[in-house]
PDB file of C-alpha atoms in Angstrom:
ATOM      1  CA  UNK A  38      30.128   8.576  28.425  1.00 46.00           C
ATOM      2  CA  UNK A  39      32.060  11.413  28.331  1.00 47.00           C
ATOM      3  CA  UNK A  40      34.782  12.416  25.317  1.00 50.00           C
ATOM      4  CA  UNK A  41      37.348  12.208  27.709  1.00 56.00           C
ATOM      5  CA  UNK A  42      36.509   9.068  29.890  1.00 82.00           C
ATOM      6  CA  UNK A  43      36.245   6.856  26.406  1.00 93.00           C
ATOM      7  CA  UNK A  44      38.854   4.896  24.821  1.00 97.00           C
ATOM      8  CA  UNK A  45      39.948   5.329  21.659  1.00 98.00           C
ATOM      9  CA  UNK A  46      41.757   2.948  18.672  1.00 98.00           C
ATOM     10  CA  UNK A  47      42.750   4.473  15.305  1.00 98.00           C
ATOM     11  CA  UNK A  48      43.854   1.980  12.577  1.00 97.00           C
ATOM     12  CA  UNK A  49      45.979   3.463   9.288  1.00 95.00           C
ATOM     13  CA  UNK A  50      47.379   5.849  11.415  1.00 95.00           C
ATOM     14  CA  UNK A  51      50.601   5.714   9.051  1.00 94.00           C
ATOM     15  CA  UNK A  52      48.702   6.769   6.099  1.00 95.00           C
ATOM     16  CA  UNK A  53      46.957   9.867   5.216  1.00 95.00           C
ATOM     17  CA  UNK A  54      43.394   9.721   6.472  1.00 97.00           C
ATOM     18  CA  UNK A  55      44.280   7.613   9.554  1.00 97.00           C
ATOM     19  CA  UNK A  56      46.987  10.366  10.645  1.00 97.00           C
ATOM     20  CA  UNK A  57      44.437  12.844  10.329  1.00 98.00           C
ATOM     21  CA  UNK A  58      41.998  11.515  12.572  1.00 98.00           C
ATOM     22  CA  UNK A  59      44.518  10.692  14.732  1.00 98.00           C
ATOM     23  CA  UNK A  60      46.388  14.283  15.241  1.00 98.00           C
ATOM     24  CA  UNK A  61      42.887  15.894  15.543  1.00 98.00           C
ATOM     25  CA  UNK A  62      42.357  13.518  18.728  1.00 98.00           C
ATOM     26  CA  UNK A  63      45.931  13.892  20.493  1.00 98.00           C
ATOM     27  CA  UNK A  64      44.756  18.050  19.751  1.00 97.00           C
ATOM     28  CA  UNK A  65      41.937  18.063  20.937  1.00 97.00           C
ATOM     29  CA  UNK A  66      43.876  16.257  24.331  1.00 97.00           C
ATOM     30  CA  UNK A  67      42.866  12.298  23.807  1.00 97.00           C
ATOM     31  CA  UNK A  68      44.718   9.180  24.538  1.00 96.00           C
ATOM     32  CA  UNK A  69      44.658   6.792  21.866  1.00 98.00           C
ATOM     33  CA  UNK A  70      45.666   3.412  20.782  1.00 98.00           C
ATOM     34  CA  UNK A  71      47.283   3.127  16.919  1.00 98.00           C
ATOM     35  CA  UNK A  72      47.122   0.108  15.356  1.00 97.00           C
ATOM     36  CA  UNK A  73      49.694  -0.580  12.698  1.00 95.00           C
ATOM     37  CA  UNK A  74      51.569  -3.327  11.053  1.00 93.00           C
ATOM     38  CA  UNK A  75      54.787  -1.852  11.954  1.00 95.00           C
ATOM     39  CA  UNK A  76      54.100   0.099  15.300  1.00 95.00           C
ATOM     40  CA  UNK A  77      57.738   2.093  15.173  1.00 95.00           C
ATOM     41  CA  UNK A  78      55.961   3.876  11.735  1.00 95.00           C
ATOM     42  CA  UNK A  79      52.960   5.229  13.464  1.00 96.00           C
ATOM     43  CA  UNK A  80      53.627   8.854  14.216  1.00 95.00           C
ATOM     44  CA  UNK A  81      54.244   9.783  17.715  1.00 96.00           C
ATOM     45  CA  UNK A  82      51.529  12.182  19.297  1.00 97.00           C
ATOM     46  CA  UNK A  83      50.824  12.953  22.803  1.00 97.00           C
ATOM     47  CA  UNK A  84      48.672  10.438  24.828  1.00 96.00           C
ATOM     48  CA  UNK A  85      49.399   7.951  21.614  1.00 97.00           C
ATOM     49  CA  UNK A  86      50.822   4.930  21.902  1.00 97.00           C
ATOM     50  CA  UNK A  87      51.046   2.244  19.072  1.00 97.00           C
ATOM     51  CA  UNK A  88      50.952  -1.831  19.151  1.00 97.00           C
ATOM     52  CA  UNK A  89      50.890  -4.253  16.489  1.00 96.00           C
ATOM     53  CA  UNK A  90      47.831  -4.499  14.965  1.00 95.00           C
ATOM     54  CA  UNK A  91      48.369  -5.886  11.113  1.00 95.00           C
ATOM     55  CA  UNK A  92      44.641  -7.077  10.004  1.00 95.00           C
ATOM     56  CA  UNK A  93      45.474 -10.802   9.304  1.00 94.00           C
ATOM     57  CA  UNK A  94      46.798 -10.777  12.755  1.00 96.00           C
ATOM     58  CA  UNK A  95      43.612 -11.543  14.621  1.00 96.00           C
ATOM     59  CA  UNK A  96      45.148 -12.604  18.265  1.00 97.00           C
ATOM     60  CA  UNK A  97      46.888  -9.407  17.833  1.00 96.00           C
ATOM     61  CA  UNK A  98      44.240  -7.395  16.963  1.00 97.00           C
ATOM     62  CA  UNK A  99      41.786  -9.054  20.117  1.00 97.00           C
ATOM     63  CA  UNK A 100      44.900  -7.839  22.393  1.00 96.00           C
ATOM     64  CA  UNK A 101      44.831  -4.441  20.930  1.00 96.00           C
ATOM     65  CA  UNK A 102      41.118  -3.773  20.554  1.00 97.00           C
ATOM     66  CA  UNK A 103      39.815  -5.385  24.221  1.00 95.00           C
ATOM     67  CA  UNK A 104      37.124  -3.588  25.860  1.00 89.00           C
ATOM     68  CA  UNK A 105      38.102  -0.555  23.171  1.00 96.00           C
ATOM     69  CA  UNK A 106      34.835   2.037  23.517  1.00 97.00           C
ATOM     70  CA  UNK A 107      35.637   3.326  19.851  1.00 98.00           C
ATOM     71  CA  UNK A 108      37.051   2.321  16.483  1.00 98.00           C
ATOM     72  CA  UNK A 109      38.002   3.355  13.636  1.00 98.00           C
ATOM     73  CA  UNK A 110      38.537   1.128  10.722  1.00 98.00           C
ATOM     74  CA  UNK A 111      40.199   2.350   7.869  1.00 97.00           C
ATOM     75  CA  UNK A 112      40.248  -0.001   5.207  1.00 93.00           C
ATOM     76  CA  UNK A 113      43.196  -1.653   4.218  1.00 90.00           C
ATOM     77  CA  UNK A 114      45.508  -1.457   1.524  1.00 87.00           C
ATOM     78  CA  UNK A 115      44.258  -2.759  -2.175  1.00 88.00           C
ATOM     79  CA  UNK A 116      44.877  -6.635  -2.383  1.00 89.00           C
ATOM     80  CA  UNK A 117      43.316  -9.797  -3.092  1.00 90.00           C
ATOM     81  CA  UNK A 118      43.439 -10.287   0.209  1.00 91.00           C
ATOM     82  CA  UNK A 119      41.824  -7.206   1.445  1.00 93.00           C
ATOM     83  CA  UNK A 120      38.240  -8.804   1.954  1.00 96.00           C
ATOM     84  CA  UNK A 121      39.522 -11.871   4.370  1.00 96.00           C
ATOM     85  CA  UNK A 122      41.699  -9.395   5.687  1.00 96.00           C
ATOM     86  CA  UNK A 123      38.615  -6.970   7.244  1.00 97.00           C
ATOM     87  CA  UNK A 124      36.790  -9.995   8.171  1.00 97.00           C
ATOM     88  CA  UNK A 125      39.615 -10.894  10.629  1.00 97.00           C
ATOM     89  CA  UNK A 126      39.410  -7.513  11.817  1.00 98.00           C
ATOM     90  CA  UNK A 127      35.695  -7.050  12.662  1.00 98.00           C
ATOM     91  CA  UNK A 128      35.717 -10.666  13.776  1.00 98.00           C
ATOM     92  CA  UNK A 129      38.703  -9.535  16.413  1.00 98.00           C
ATOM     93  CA  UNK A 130      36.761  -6.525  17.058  1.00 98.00           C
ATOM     94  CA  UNK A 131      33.524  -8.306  17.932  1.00 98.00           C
ATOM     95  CA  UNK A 132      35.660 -10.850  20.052  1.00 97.00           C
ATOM     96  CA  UNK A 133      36.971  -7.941  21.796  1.00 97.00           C
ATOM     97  CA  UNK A 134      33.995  -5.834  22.657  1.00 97.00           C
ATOM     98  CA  UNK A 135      34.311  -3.273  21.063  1.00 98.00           C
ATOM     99  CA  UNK A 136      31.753  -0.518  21.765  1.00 97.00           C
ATOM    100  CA  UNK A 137      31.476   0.965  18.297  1.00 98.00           C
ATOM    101  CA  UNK A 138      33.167   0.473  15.377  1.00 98.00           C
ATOM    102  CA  UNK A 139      33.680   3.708  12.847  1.00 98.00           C
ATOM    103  CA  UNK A 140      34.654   2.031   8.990  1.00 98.00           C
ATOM    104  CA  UNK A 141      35.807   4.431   6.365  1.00 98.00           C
ATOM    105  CA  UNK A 142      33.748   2.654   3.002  1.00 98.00           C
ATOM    106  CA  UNK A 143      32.905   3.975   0.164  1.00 98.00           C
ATOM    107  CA  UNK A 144      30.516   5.760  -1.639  1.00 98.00           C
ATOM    108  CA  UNK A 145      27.801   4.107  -2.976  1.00 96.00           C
ATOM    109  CA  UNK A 146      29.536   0.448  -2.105  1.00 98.00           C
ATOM    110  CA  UNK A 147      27.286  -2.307  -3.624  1.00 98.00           C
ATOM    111  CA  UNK A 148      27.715  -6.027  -4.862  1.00 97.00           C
ATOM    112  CA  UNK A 149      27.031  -4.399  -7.867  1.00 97.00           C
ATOM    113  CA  UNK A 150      29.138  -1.642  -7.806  1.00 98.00           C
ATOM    114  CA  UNK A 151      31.147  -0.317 -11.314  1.00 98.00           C
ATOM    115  CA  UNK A 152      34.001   0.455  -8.983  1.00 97.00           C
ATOM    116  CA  UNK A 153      35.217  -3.140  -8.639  1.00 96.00           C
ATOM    117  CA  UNK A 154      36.698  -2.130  -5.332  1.00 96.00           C
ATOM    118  CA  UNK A 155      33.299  -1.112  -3.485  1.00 97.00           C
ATOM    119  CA  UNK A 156      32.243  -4.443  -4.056  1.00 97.00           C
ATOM    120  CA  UNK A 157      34.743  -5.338  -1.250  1.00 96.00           C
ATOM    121  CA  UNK A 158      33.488  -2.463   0.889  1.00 97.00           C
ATOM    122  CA  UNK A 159      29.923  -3.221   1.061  1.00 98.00           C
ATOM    123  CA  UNK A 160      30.928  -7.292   1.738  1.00 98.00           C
ATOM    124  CA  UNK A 161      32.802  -5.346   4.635  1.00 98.00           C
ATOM    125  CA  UNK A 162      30.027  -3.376   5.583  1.00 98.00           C
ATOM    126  CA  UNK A 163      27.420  -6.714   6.043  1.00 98.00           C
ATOM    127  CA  UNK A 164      30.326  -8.500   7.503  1.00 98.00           C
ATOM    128  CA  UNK A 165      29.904  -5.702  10.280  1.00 98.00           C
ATOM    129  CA  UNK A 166      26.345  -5.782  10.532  1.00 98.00           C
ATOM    130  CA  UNK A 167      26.491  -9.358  10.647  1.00 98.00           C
ATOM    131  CA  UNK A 168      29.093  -9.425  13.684  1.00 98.00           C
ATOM    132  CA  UNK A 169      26.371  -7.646  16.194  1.00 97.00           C
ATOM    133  CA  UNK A 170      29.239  -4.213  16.964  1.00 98.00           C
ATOM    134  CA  UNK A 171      26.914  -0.971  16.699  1.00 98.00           C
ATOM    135  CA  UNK A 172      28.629   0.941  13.752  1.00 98.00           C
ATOM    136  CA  UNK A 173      28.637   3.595  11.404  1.00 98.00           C
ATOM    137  CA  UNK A 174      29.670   3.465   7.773  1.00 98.00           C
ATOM    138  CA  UNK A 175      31.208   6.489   6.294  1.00 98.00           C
ATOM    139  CA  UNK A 176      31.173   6.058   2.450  1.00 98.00           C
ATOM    140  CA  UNK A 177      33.736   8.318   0.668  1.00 98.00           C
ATOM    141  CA  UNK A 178      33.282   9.540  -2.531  1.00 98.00           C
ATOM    142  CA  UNK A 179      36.771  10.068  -4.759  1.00 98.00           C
ATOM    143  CA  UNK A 180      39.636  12.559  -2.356  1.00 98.00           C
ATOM    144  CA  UNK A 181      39.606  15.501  -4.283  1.00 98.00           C
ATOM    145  CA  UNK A 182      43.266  15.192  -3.152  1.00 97.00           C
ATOM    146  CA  UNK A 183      43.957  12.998  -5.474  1.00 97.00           C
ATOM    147  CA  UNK A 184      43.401  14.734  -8.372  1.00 98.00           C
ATOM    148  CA  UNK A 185      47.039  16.189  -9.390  1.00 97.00           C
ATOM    149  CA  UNK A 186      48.073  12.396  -9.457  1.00 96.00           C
ATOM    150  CA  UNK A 187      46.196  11.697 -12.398  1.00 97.00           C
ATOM    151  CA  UNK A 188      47.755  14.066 -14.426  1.00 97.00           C
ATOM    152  CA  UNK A 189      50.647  12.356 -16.168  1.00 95.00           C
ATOM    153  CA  UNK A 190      54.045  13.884 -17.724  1.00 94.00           C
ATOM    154  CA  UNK A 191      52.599  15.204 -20.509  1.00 96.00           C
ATOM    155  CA  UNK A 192      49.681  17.376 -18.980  1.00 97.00           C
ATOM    156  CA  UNK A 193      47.153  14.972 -19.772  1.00 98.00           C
ATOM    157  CA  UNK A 194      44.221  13.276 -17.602  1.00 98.00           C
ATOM    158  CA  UNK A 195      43.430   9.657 -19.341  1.00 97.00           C
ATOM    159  CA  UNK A 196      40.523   7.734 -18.639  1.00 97.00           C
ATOM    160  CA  UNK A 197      37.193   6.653 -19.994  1.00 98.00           C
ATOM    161  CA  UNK A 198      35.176   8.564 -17.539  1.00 98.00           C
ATOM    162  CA  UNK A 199      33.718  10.350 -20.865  1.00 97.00           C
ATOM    163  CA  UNK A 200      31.064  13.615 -19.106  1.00 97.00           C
ATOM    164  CA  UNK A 201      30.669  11.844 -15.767  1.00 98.00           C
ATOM    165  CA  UNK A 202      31.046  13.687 -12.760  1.00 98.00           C
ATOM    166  CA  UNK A 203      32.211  12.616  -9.401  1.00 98.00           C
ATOM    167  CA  UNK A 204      31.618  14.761  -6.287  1.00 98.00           C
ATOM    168  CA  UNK A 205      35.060  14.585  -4.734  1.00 98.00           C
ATOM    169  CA  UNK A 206      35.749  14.892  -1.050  1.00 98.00           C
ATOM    170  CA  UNK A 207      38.611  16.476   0.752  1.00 98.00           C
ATOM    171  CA  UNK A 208      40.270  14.191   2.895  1.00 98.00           C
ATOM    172  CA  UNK A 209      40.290  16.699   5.712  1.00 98.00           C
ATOM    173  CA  UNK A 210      36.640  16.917   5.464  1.00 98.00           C
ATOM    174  CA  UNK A 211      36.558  13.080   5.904  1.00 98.00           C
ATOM    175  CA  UNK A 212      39.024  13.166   8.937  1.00 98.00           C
ATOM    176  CA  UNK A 213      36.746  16.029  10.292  1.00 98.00           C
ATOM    177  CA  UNK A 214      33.485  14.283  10.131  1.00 98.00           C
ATOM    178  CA  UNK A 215      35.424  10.765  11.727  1.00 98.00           C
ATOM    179  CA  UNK A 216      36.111  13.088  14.317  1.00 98.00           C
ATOM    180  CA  UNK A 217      33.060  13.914  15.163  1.00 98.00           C
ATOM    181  CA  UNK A 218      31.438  10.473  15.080  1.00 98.00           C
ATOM    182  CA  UNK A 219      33.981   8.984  17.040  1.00 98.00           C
ATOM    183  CA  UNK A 220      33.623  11.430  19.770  1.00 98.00           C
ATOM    184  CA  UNK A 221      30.017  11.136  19.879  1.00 97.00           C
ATOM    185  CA  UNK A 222      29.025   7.653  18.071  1.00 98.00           C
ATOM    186  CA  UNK A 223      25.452   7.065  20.003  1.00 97.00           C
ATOM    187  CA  UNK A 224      23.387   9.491  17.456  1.00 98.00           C
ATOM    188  CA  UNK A 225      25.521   7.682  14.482  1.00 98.00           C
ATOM    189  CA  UNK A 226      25.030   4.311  15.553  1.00 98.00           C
ATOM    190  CA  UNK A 227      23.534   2.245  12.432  1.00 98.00           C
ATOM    191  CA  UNK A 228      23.832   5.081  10.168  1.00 98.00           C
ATOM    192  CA  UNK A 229      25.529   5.355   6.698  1.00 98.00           C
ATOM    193  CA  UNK A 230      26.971   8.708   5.630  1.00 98.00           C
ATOM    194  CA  UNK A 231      28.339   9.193   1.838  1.00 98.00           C
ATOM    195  CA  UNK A 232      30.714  11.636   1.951  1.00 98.00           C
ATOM    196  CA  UNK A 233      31.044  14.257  -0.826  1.00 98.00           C
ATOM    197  CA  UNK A 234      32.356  17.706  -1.903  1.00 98.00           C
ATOM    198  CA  UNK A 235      30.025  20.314  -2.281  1.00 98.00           C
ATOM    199  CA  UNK A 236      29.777  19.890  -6.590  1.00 98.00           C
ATOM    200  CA  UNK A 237      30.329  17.471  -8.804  1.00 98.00           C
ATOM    201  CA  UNK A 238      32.805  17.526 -11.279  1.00 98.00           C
ATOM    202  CA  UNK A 239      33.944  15.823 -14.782  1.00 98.00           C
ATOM    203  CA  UNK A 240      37.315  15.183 -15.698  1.00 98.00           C
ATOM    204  CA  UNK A 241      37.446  18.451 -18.194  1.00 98.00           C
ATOM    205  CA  UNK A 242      36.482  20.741 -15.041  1.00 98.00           C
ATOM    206  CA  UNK A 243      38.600  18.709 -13.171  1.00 98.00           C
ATOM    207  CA  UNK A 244      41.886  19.716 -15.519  1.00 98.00           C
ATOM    208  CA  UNK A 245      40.822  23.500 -16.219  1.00 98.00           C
ATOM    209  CA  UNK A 246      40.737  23.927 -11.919  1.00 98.00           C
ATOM    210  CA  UNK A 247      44.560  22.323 -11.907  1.00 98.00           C
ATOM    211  CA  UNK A 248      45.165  24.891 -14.628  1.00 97.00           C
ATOM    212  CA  UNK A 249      43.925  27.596 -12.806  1.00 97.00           C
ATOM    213  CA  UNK A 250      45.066  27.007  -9.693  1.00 97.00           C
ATOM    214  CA  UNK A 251      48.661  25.153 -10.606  1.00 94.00           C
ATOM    215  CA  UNK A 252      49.569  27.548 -13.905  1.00 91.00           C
ATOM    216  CA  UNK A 253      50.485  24.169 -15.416  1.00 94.00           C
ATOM    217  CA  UNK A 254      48.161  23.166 -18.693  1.00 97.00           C
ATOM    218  CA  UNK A 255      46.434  20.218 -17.800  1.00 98.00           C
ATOM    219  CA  UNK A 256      43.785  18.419 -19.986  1.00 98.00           C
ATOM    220  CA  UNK A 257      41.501  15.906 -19.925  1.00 98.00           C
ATOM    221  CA  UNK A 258      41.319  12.785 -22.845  1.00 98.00           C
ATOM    222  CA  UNK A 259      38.949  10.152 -22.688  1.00 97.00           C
ATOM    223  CA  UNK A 260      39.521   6.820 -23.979  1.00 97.00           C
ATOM    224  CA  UNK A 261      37.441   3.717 -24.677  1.00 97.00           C
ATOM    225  CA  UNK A 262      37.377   1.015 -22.536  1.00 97.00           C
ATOM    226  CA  UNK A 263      39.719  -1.315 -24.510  1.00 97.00           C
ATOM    227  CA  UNK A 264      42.556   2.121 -24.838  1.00 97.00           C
ATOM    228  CA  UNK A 265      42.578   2.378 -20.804  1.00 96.00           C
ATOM    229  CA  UNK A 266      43.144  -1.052 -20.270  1.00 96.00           C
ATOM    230  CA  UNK A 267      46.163  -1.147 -23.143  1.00 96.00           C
ATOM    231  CA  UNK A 268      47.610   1.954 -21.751  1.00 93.00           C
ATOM    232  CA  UNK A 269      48.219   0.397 -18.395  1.00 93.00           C
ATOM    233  CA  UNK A 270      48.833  -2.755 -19.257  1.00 92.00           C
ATOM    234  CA  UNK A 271      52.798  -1.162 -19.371  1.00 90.00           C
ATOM    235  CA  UNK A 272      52.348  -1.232 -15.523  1.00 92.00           C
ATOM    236  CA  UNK A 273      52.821  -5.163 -14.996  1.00 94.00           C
ATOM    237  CA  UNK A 274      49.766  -4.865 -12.612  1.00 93.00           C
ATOM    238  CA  UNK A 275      47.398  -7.939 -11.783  1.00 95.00           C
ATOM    239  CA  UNK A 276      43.876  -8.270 -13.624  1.00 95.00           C
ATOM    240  CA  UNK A 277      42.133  -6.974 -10.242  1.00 94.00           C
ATOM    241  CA  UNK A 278      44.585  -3.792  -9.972  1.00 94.00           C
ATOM    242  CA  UNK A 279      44.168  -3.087 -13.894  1.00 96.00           C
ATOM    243  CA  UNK A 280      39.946  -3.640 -13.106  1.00 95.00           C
ATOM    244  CA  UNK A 281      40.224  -1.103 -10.129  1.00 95.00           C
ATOM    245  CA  UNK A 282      41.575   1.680 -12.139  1.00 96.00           C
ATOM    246  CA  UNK A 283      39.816   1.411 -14.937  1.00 97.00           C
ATOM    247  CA  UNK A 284      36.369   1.183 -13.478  1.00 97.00           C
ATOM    248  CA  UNK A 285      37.091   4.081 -11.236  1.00 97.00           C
ATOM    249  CA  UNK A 286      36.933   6.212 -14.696  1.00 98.00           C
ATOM    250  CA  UNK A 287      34.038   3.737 -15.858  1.00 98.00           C
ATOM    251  CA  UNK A 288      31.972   5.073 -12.254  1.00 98.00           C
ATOM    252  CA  UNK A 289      32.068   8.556 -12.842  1.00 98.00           C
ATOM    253  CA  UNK A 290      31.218   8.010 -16.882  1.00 98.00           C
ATOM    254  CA  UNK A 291      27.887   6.330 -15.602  1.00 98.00           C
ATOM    255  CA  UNK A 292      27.022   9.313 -13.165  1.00 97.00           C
ATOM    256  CA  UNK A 293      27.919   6.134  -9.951  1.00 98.00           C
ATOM    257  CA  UNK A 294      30.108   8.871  -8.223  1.00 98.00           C
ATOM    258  CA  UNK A 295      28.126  11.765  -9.267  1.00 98.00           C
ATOM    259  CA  UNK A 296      25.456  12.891  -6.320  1.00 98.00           C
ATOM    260  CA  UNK A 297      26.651  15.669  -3.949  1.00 98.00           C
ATOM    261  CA  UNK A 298      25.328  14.809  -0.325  1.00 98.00           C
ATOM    262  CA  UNK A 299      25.552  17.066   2.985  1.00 98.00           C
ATOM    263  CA  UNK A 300      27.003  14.646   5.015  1.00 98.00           C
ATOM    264  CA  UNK A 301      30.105  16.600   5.688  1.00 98.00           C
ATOM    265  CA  UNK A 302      28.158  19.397   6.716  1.00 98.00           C
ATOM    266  CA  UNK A 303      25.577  17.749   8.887  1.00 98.00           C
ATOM    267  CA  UNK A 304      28.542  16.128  10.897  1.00 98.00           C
ATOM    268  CA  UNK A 305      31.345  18.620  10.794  1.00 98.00           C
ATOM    269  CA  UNK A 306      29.436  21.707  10.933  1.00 98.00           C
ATOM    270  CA  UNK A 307      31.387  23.233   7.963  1.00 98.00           C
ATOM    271  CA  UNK A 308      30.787  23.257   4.418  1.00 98.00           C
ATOM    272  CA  UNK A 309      32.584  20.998   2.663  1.00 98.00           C
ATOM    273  CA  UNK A 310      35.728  21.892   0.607  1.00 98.00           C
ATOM    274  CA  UNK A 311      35.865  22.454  -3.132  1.00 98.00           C
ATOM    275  CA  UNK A 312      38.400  21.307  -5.092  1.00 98.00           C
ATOM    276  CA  UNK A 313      39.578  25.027  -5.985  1.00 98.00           C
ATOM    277  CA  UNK A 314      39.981  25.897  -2.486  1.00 98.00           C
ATOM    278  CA  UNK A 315      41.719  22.721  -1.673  1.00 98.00           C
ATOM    279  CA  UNK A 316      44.267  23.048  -4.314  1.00 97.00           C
ATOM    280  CA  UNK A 317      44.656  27.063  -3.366  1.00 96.00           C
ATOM    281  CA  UNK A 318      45.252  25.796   0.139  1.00 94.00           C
ATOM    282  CA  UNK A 319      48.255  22.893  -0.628  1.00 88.00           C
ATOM    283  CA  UNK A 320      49.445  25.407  -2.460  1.00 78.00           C
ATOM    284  CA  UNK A 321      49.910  27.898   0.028  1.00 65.00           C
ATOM    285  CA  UNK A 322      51.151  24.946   2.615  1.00 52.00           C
ATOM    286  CA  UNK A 323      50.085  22.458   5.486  1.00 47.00           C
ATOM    287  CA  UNK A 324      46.988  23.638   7.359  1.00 46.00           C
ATOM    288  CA  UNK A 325      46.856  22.848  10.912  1.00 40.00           C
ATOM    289  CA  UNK A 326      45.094  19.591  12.100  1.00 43.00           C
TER     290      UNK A 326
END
């Protein structure tokens, strides 16, 4: 099937890697289906149009996602309802035969995993395999882009991530290599890509690249265990939220985030972007889809 003869549906088109994916279709000239919880959110793009399609909604979603050629999944927002929530999905999805069904996991997602969260991810993932859709699983390692949000008021990166490293991804690189799966799933189908940067870094090289490239002083502080779970206990959050964030830090201390993959490169066709380069660039403004 042809690019251009296939149908498409993009889920988390209001947020950041959704969006992406989504203006790199309507540019490259493809019609598209957005799926959001609030359709009059989801940005308006040329051959776009956008329906209800909140992920405990499952009539909704069957409506939305009939006879759909390609998907892509983005996972939903961190709850304690985010597992039931992608079952509903997937279950809609299979109900609605789909063709094949793109999910942004993460990296190294396990029933084991030290990042509480990609526990959920890889429940997701056999929750897919189990539903009979032909897929592909695109495992993300950390977005590099997060990185300046860690630093807090004072300069100062806190965590017990201790000399880990994690091999952060650009989201652009993720949106790019969606892209290119979801416009030619057949060689993908069944396969599992972890998506990294092209190094790894700790949390001290991490702080002395925001430095450089920001002119700010930023530096990294580890703390134990018991310190990262008293300093954001302040935050009110639930015992699964304060889990989450700690054990992100506790991932890249055990080396769980650490391998560098060329996944971006193997599907994109472009090296994948350093954290220097991706600061340099925000810096110097929005880069075109």
């Amino acid at each position: 099937m042809a690019p251009t003869d296939a149908t498409y549906a993009i889920t988390g088109a209001t947020g950041r890697l959704g969006g992406r994916v989504a203006r790199r279709l309507a540019a490259a000239g493809l019609a598209q289906t957005l799926l959001a919880r609030t359709p009059s959110r989801a940005p308006r793009l040329p051959g776009a149009i956008a329906v209800p399609g909140a992920y405990d909604d499952r009539e909704a979603l069957v409506r939305a996602l009939r006879g759909t050629d390609r998907v892509l999944m983005v996972s939903a927002s961190e709850s304690p309802d985010r597992l039931p929530d992608h079952r509903t999905f997937v279950d809609a999805a299979a109900r609605a035969s789909v063709a094949h069904l793109v999910y942004v996991s993460f990296y190294g997602a396990a029933p084991d995993a030290t990042f509480t969260l990609a526990r959920d991810h890889w429940h997701t993932e056999q929750h897919i395999r189990a539903s009979g859709i032909p897929f592909t699983f695109l495992r993300d390692n950390l977005y590099a882009d997060f990185m300046p949000a860690l630093v807090g008021a004072d300069g100062v990166i806190r965590g017990p991530a201790g000399d880990g490293g994690a091999a952060l991804v650009a989201q652009d690189d993720i949106a790019d290599a969606t892209v290119a799966v979801l416009r030619d799933p057949a060689p993908h189908a069944g396969r599992t890509y972890e998506l990294t940067g092209p190094e790894s870094l700790t949390l001290t090289e991490v702080a002395r690249t925001l430095t450089a490239v920001g002119g700010r002083p930023v530096s990294y502080v580890p703390e134990t265990t018991e310190e990262a779970y008293a300093s954001r206990a302040v935050y009110g959050a639930p015992d699964w939220q304060l889990d989450a964030w700690v054990s992100t830090y506790a991932a890249i201390a055990d080396g769980s985030l650490a391998a560098v993959t060329t996944a971006v490169e193997d599907l994109t066709g472009h090296r994948a972007t350093s954290l220097d380069r991706l600061l340099r660039a925000s810096a110097d403004g929005p880069t075109a889809p």
